[in-house]
PDB file of C-alpha atoms in Angstrom:
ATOM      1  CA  UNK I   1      24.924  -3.498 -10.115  1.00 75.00           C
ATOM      2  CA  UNK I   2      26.279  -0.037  -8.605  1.00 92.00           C
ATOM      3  CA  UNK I   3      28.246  -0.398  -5.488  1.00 95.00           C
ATOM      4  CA  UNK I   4      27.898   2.177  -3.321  1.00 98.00           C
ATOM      5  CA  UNK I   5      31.082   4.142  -1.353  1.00 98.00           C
ATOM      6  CA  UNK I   6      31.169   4.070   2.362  1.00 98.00           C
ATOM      7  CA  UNK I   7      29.586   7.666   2.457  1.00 98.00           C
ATOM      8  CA  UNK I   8      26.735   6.578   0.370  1.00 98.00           C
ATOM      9  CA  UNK I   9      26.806   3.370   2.652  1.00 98.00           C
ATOM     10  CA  UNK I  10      26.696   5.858   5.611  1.00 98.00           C
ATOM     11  CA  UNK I  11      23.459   8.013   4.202  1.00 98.00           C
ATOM     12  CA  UNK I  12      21.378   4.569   3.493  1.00 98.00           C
ATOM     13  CA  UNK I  13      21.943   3.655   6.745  1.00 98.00           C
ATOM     14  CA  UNK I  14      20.778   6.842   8.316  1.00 98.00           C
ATOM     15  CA  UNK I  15      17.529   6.839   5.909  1.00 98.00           C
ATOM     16  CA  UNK I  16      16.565   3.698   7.589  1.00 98.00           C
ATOM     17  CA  UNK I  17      17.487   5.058  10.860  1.00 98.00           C
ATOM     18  CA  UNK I  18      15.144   8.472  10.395  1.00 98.00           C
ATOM     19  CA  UNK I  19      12.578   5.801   8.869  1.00 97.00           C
ATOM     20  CA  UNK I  20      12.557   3.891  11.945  1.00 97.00           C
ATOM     21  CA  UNK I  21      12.818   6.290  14.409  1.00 96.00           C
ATOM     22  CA  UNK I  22      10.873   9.457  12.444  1.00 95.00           C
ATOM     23  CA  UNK I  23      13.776  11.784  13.122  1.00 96.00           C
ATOM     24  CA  UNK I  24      14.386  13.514  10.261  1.00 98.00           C
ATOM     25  CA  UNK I  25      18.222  14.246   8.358  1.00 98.00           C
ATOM     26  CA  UNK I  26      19.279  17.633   7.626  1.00 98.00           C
ATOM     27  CA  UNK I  27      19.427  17.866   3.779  1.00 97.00           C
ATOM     28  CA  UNK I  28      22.787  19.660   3.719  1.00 97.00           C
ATOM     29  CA  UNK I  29      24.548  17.137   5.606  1.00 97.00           C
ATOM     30  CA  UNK I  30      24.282  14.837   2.377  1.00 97.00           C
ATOM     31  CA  UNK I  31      24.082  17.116  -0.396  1.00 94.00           C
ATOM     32  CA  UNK I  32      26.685  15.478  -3.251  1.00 95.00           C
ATOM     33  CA  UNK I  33      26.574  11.914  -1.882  1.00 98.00           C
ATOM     34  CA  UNK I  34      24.092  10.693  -4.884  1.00 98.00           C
ATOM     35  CA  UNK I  35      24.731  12.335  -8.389  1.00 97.00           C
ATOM     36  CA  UNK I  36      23.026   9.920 -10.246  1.00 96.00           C
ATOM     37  CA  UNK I  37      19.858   7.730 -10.884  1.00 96.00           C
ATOM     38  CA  UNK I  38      21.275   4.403 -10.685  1.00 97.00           C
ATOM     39  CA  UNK I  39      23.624   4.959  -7.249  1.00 98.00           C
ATOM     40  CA  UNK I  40      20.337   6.755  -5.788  1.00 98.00           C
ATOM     41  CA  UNK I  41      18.013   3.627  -7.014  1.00 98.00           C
ATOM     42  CA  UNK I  42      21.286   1.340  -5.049  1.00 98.00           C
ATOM     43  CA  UNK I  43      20.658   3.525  -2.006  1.00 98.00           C
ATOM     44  CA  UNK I  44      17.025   3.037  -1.622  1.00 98.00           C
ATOM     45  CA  UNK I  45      17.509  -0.857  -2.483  1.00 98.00           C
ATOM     46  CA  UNK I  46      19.686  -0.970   0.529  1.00 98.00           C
ATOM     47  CA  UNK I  47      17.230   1.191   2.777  1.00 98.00           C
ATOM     48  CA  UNK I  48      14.745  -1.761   2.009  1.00 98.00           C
ATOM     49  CA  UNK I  49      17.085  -4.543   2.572  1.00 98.00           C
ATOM     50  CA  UNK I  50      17.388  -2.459   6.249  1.00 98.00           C
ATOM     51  CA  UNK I  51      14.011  -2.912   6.596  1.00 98.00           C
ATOM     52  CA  UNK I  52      13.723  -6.343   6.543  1.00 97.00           C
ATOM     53  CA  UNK I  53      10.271  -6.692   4.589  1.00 97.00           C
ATOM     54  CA  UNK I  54       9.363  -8.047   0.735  1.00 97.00           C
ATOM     55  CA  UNK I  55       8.801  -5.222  -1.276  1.00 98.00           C
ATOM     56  CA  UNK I  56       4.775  -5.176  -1.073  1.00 98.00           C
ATOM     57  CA  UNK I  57       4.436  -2.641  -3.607  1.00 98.00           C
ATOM     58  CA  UNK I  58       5.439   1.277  -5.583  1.00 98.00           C
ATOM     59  CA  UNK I  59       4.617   4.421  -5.814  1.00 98.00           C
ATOM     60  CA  UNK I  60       5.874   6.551  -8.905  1.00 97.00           C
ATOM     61  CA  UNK I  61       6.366  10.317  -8.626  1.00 93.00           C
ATOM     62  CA  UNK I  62       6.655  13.150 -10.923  1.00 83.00           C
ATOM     63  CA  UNK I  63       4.345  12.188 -13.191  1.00 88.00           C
ATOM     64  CA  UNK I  64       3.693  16.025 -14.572  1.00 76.00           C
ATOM     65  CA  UNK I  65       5.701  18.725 -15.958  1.00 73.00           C
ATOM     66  CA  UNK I  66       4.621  20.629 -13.042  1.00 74.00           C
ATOM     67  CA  UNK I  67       5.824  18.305 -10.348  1.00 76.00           C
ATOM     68  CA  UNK I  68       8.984  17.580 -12.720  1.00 71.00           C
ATOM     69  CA  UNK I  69      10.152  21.254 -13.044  1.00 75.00           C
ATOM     70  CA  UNK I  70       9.744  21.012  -9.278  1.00 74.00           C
ATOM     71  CA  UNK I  71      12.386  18.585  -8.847  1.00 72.00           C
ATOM     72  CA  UNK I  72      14.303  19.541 -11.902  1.00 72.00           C
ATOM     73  CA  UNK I  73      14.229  15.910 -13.620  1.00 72.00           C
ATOM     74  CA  UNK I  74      12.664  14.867 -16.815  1.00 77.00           C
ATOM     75  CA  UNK I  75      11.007  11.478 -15.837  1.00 83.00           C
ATOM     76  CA  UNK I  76       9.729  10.140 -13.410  1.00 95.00           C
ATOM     77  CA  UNK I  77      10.927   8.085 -10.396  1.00 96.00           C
ATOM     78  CA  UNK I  78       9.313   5.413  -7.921  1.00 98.00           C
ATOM     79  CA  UNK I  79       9.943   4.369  -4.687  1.00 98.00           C
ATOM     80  CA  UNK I  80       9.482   0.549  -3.075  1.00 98.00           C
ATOM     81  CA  UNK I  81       6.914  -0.098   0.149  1.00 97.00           C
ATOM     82  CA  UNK I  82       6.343  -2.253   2.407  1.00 98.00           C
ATOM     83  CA  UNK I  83       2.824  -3.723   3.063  1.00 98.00           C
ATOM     84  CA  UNK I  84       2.484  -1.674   6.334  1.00 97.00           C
ATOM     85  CA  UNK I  85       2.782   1.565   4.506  1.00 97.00           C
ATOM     86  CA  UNK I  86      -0.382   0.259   2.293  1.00 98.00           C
ATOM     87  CA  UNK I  87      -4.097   1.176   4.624  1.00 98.00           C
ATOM     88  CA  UNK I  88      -7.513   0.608   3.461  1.00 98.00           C
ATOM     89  CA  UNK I  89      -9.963   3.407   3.989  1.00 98.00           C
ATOM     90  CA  UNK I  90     -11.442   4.612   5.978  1.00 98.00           C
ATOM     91  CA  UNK I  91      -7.952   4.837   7.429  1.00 98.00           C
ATOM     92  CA  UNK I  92      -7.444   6.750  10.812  1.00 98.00           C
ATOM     93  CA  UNK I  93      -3.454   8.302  10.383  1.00 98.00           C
ATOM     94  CA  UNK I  94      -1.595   9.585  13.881  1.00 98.00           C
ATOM     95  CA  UNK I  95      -0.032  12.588  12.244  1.00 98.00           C
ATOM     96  CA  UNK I  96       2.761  12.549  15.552  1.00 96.00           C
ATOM     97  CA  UNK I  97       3.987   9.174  13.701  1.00 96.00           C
ATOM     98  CA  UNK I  98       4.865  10.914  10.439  1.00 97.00           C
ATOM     99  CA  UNK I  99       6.953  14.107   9.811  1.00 97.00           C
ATOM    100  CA  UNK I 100       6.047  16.481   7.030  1.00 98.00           C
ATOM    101  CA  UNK I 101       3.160  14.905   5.303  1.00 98.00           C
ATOM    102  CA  UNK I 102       1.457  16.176   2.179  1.00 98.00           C
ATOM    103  CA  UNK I 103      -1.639  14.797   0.083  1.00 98.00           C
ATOM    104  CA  UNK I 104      -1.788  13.075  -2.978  1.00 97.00           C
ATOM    105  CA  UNK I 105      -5.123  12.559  -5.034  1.00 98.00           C
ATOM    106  CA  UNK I 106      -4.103   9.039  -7.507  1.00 98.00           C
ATOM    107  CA  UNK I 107      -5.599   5.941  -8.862  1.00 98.00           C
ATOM    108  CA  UNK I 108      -3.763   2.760  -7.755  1.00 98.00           C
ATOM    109  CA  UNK I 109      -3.540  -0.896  -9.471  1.00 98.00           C
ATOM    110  CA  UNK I 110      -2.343  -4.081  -8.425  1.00 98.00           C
ATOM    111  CA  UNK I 111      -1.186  -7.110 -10.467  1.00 98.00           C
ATOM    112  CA  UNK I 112      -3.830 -10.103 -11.255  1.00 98.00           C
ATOM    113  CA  UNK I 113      -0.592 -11.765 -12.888  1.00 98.00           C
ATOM    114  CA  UNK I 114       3.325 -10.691 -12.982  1.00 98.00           C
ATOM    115  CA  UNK I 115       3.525  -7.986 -15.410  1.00 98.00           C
ATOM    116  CA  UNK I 116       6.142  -7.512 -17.876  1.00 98.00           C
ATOM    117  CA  UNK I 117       7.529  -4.687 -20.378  1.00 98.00           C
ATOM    118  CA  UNK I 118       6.513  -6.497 -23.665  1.00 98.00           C
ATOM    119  CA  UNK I 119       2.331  -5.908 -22.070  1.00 98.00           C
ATOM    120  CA  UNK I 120       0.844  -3.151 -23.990  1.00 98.00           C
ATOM    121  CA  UNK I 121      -1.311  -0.607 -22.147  1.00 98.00           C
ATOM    122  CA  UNK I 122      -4.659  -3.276 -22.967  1.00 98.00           C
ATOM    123  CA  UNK I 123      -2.518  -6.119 -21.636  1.00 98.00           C
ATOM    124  CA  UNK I 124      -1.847  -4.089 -18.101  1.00 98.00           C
ATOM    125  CA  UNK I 125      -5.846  -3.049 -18.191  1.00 98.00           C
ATOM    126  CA  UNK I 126      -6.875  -6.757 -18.499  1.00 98.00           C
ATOM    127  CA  UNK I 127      -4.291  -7.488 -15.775  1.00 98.00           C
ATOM    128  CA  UNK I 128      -4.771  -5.295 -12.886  1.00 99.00           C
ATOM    129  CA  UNK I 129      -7.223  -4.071 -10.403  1.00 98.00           C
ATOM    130  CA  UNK I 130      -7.662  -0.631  -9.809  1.00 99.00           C
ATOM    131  CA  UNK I 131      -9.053   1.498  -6.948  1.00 98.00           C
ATOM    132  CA  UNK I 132      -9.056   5.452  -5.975  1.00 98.00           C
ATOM    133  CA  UNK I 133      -5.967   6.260  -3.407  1.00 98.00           C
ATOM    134  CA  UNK I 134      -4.689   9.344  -1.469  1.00 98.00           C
ATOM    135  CA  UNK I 135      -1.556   9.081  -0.819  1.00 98.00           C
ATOM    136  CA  UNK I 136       0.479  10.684   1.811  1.00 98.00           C
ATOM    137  CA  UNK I 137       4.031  11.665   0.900  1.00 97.00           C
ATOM    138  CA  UNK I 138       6.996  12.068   3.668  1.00 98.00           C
ATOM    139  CA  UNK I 139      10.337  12.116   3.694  1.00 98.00           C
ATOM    140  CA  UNK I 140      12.978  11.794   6.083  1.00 98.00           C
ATOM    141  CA  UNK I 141      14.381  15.382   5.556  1.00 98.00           C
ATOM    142  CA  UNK I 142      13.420  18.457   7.334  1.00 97.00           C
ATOM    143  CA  UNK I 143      11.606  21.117   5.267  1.00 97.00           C
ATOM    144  CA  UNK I 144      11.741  19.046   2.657  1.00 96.00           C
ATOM    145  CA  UNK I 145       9.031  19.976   0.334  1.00 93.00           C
ATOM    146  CA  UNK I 146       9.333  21.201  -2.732  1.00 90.00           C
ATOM    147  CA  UNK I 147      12.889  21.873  -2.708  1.00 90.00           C
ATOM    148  CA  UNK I 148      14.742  18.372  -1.871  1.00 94.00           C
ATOM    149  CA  UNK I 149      17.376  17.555  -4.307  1.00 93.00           C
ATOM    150  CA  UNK I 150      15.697  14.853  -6.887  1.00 93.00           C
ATOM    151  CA  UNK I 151      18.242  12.353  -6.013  1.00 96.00           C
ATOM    152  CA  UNK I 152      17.909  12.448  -2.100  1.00 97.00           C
ATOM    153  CA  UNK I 153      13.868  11.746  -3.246  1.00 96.00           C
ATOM    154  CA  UNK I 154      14.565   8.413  -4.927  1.00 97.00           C
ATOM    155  CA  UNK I 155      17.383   7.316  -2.365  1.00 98.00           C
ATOM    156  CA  UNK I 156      14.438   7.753   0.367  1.00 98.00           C
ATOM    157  CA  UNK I 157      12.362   5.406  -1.571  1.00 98.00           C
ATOM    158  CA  UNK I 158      10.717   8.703  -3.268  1.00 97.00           C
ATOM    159  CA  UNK I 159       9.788  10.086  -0.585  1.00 97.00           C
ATOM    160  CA  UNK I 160       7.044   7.418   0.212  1.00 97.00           C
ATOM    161  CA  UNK I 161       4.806   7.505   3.407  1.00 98.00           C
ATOM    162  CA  UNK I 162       1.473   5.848   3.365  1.00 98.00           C
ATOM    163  CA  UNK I 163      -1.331   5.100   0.732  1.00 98.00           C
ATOM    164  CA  UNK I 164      -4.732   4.493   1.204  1.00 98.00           C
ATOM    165  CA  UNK I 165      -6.450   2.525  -0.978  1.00 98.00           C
ATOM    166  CA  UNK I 166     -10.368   2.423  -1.959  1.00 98.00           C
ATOM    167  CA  UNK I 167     -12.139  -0.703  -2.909  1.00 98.00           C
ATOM    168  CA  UNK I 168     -10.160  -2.590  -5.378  1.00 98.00           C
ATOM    169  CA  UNK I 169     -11.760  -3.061  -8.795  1.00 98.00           C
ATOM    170  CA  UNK I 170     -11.211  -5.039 -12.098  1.00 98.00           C
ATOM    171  CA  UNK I 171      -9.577  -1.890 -14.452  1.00 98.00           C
ATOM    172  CA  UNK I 172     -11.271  -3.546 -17.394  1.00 98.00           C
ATOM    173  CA  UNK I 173     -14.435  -3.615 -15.504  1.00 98.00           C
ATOM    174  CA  UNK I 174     -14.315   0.001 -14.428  1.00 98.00           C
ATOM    175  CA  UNK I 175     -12.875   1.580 -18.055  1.00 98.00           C
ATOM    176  CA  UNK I 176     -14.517   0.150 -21.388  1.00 98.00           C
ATOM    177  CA  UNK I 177     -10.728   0.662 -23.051  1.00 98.00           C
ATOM    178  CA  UNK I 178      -7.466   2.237 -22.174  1.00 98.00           C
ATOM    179  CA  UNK I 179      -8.379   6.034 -23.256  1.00 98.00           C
ATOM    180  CA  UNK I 180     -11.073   5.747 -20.487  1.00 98.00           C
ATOM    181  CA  UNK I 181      -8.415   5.314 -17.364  1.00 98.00           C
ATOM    182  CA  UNK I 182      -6.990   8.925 -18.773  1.00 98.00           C
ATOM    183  CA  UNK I 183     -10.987  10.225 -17.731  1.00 98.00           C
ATOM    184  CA  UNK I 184     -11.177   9.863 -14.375  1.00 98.00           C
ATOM    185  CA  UNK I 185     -12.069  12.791 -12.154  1.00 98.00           C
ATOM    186  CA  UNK I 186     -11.490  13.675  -8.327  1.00 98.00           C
ATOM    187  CA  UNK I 187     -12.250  16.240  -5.924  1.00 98.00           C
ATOM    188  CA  UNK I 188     -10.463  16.549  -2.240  1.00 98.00           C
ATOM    189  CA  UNK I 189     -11.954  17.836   0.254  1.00 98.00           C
ATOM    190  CA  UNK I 190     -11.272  18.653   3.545  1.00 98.00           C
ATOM    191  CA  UNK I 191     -13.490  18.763   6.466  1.00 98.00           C
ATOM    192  CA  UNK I 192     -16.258  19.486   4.470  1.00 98.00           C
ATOM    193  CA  UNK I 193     -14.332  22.439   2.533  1.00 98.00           C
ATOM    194  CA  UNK I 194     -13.130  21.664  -1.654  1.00 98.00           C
ATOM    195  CA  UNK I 195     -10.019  22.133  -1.803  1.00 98.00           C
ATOM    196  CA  UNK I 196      -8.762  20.899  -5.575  1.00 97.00           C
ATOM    197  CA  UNK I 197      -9.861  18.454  -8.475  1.00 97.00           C
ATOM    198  CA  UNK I 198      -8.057  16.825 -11.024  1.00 97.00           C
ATOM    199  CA  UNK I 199      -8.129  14.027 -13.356  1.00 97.00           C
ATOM    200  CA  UNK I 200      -6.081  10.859 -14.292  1.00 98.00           C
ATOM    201  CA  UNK I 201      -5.166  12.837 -17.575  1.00 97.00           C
ATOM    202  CA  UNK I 202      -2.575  14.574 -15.260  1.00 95.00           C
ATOM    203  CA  UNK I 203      -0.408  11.324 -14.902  1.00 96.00           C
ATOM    204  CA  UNK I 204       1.567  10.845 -18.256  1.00 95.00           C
ATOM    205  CA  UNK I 205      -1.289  11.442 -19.727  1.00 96.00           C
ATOM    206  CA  UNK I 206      -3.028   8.311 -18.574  1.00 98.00           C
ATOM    207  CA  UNK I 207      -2.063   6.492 -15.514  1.00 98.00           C
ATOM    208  CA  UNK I 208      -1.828   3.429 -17.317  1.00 98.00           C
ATOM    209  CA  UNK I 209       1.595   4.754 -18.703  1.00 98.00           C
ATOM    210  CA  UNK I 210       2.821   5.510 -15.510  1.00 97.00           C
ATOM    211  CA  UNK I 211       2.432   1.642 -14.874  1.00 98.00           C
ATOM    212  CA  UNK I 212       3.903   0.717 -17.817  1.00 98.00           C
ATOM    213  CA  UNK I 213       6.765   2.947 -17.303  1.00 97.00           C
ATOM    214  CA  UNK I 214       7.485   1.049 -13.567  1.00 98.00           C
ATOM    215  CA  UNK I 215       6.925  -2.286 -15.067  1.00 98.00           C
ATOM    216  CA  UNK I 216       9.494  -1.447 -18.013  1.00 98.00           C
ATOM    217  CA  UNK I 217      12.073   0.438 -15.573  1.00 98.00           C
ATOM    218  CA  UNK I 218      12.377  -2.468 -13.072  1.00 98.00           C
ATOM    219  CA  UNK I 219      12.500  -5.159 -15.745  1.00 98.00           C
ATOM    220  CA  UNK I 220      15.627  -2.743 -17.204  1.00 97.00           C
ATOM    221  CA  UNK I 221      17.189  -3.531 -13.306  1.00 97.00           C
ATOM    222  CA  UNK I 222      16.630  -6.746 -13.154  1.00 97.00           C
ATOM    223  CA  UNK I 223      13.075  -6.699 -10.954  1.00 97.00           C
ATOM    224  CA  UNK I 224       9.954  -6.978 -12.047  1.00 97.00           C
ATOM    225  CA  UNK I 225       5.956  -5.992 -11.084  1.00 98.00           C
ATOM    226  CA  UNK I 226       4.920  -9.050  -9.407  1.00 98.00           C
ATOM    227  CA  UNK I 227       1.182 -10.455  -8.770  1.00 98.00           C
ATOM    228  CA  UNK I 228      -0.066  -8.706  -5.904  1.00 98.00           C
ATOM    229  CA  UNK I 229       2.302  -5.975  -5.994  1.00 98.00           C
ATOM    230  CA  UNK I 230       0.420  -2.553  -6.221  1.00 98.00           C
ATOM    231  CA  UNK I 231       1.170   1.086  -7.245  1.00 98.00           C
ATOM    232  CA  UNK I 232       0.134   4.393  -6.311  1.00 98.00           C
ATOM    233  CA  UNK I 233       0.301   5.510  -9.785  1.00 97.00           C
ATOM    234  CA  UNK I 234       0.799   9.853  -9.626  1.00 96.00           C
ATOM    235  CA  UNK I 235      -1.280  12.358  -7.987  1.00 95.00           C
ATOM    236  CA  UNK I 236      -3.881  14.233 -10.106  1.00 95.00           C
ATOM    237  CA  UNK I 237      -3.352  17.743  -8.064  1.00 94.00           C
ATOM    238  CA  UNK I 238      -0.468  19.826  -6.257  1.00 92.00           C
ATOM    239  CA  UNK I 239      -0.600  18.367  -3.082  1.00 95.00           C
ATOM    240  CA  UNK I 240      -1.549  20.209  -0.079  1.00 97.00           C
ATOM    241  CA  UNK I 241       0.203  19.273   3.695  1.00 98.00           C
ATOM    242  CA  UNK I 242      -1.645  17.024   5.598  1.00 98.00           C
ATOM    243  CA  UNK I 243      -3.017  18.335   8.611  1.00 98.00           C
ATOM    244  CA  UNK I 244      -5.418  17.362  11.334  1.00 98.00           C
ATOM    245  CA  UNK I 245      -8.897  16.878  10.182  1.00 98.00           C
ATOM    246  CA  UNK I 246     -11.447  14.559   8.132  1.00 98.00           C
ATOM    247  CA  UNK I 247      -9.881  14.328   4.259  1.00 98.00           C
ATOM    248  CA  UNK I 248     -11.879  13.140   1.437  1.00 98.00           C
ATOM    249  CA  UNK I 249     -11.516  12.450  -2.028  1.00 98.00           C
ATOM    250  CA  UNK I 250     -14.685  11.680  -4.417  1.00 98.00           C
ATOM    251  CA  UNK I 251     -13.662   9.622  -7.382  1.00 98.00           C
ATOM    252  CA  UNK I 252     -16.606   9.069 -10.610  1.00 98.00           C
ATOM    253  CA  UNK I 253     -15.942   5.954 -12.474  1.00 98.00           C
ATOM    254  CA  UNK I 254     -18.225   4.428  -9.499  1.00 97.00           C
ATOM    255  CA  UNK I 255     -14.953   4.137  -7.615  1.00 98.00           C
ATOM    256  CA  UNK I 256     -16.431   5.575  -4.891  1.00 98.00           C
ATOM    257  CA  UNK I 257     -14.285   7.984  -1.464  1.00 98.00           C
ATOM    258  CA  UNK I 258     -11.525   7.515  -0.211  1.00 98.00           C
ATOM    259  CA  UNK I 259     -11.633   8.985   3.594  1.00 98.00           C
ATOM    260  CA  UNK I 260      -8.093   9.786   5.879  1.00 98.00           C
ATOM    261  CA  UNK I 261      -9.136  10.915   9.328  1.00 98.00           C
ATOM    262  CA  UNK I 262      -5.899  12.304  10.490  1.00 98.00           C
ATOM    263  CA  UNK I 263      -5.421  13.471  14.025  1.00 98.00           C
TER     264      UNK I 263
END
C-alpha cells in the first residue's frame, strides 16, 4: 500500500476540509504533490476514511477520448461516494451547497451480488440493476473545469458531487444481451430547451466495460464491487455547468426521465 508524505498527508486533509465546508483549494497551491495513480488513489482513500462513511458506491470518469485528451490520461479513473451523495429523482439540488457543478448524462448499475474480475460482461448484465442517472460533477478546486491536473481529479475522489438515479431496473430485463446496453439513447434538456444527446456507445464503447473495468481495478487494490454498491458509469455528452433551472434527461430503453430541479 502507498504511504503518503506529510505534504500529501496535508492536501488529503484539506480535500476533506473544502468537502465539508464547500470552500474550494486553489489548484496551484498543490500542483506536484501527486505524480502518480496509485499515491493519488492513497489520497482519496484517506479523504474517505475523513469522512467517516462506508463507501456506498463509484463513479468512473473519462470514459471517451474526448474527455481523456481533456485530462491528458489514457484510462479512465473513478472516484468512491458516500450514500448521501446518491438522490433519487425527482431530486431538488441547492446549487449554494455545491461549488462549480457541471452535468453528466450516464446509465448507472448496482450489484444484485459482489462482483468480481473473472465475471464476463453477461455475468455483470445478469448481476446488476440498471437505471438512467445525471450526474453532477464538482470538485473542490476553483475554476476547475476542464483544466485540473488528472491527478488532483482522482485524489478528490474524481471530482464526484451528486448522482441522481432513475428507477432501478433488472439490466437483463431492460437489454436482450450485452451489445444492447451500448444502444441506449438520451437527450438533456433544460427548462424545456434541448440542449445535447448521446448514447451509451460513448462509454468504452458500452457501459458495461466501464463496470468491468471498476470491478477489475479495485480487485487489482485489494477492494472489490460489493452487493448494493452502485456506479455512475460515464456520461454520454460534454457536460454543460449546472445552473438554476428544471433539467431533464429522456432515456429510451423504457428507462424513463430523470428530472434535477436546481435552484
Amino acid at each position: 500500500m502507498t504511504q503518503l508524505n506529510a505534504k500529501q498527508t496535508e492536501f488529503a486533509n484539506a480535500l476533506y476540509q473544502a468537502y465539508a465546508k464547500n470552500e474550494p483549494l486553489t489548484e496551484s497551491d498543490w500542483t506536484g504533490v501527486v505524480t502518480d495513480d496509485d499515491t493519488a488513489y492513497a489520497v482519496q482513500d484517506r479523504v474517505m476514511q475523513l469522512k467517516g462513511q462506508p463507501v456506498a458506491g463509484y463513479k468512473v470518469s473519462l470514459t471517451s477520448k474526448q474527455t481523456q485528451d481533456m485530462f491528458d490520461a489514457d484510462s479512465p479513473l473513478y472516484g468512491q461516494q458516500v450514500a448521501e451523495r446518491f438522490l433519487t429523482a425527482p431530486a431538488d439540488v441547492n446549487l449554494a451547497d455545491l461549488n462549480e457543478p457541471l452535468v453528466e448524462v450516464e446509465l448507472a448499475f448496482r450489484a444484485k451480488e459482489d462482483l468480481h474480475s473473472n465475471d464476463s460482461l453477461d455475468d455483470l448484465l445478469h448481476k446488476v440493476t440498471v437505471a438512467g442517472a445525471l450526474e453532477v460533477p464538482d470538485a473542490r478546486f476553483k475554476d476547475w473545469f476542464p483544466s485540473l491536473g488528472k491527478y488532483n481529479v482522482m485524489s478528490d475522489c474524481a471530482v464526484g458531487g451528486l448522482v441522481v438515479l432513475g428507477t432501478e431496473k433488472d439490466a437483463d430485463l431492460v437489454f436482450s444481451d450485452v451489445a444492447a446496453a451500448a444502444t441506449v439513447n438520451a437527450t438533456l434538456v433544460k427548462d424545456g430547451e434541448e440542449l445535447s444527446s448521446g448514447t451509451s456507445a460513448e462509454v468504452l464503447g458500452n457501459p458495461l466495460e466501464s463496470l468491468k473495468w471498476l470491478v477489475t481495478k479495485l480487485e487489482a487494490q485489494g477492494k472489490g464491487f460489493k452487493a448494493g454498491q452502485v456506479v455512475s458509469s460515464g456520461t454520454f455528452v460534454l457536460p454543460p455547468h449546472l445552473t438554476a433551472g428544471k433539467w431533464e434527461v429522456h432515456f429510451d430503453h423504457e428507462l424513463g426521465d430523470v428530472v434535477v430541479n436546481a435552484k
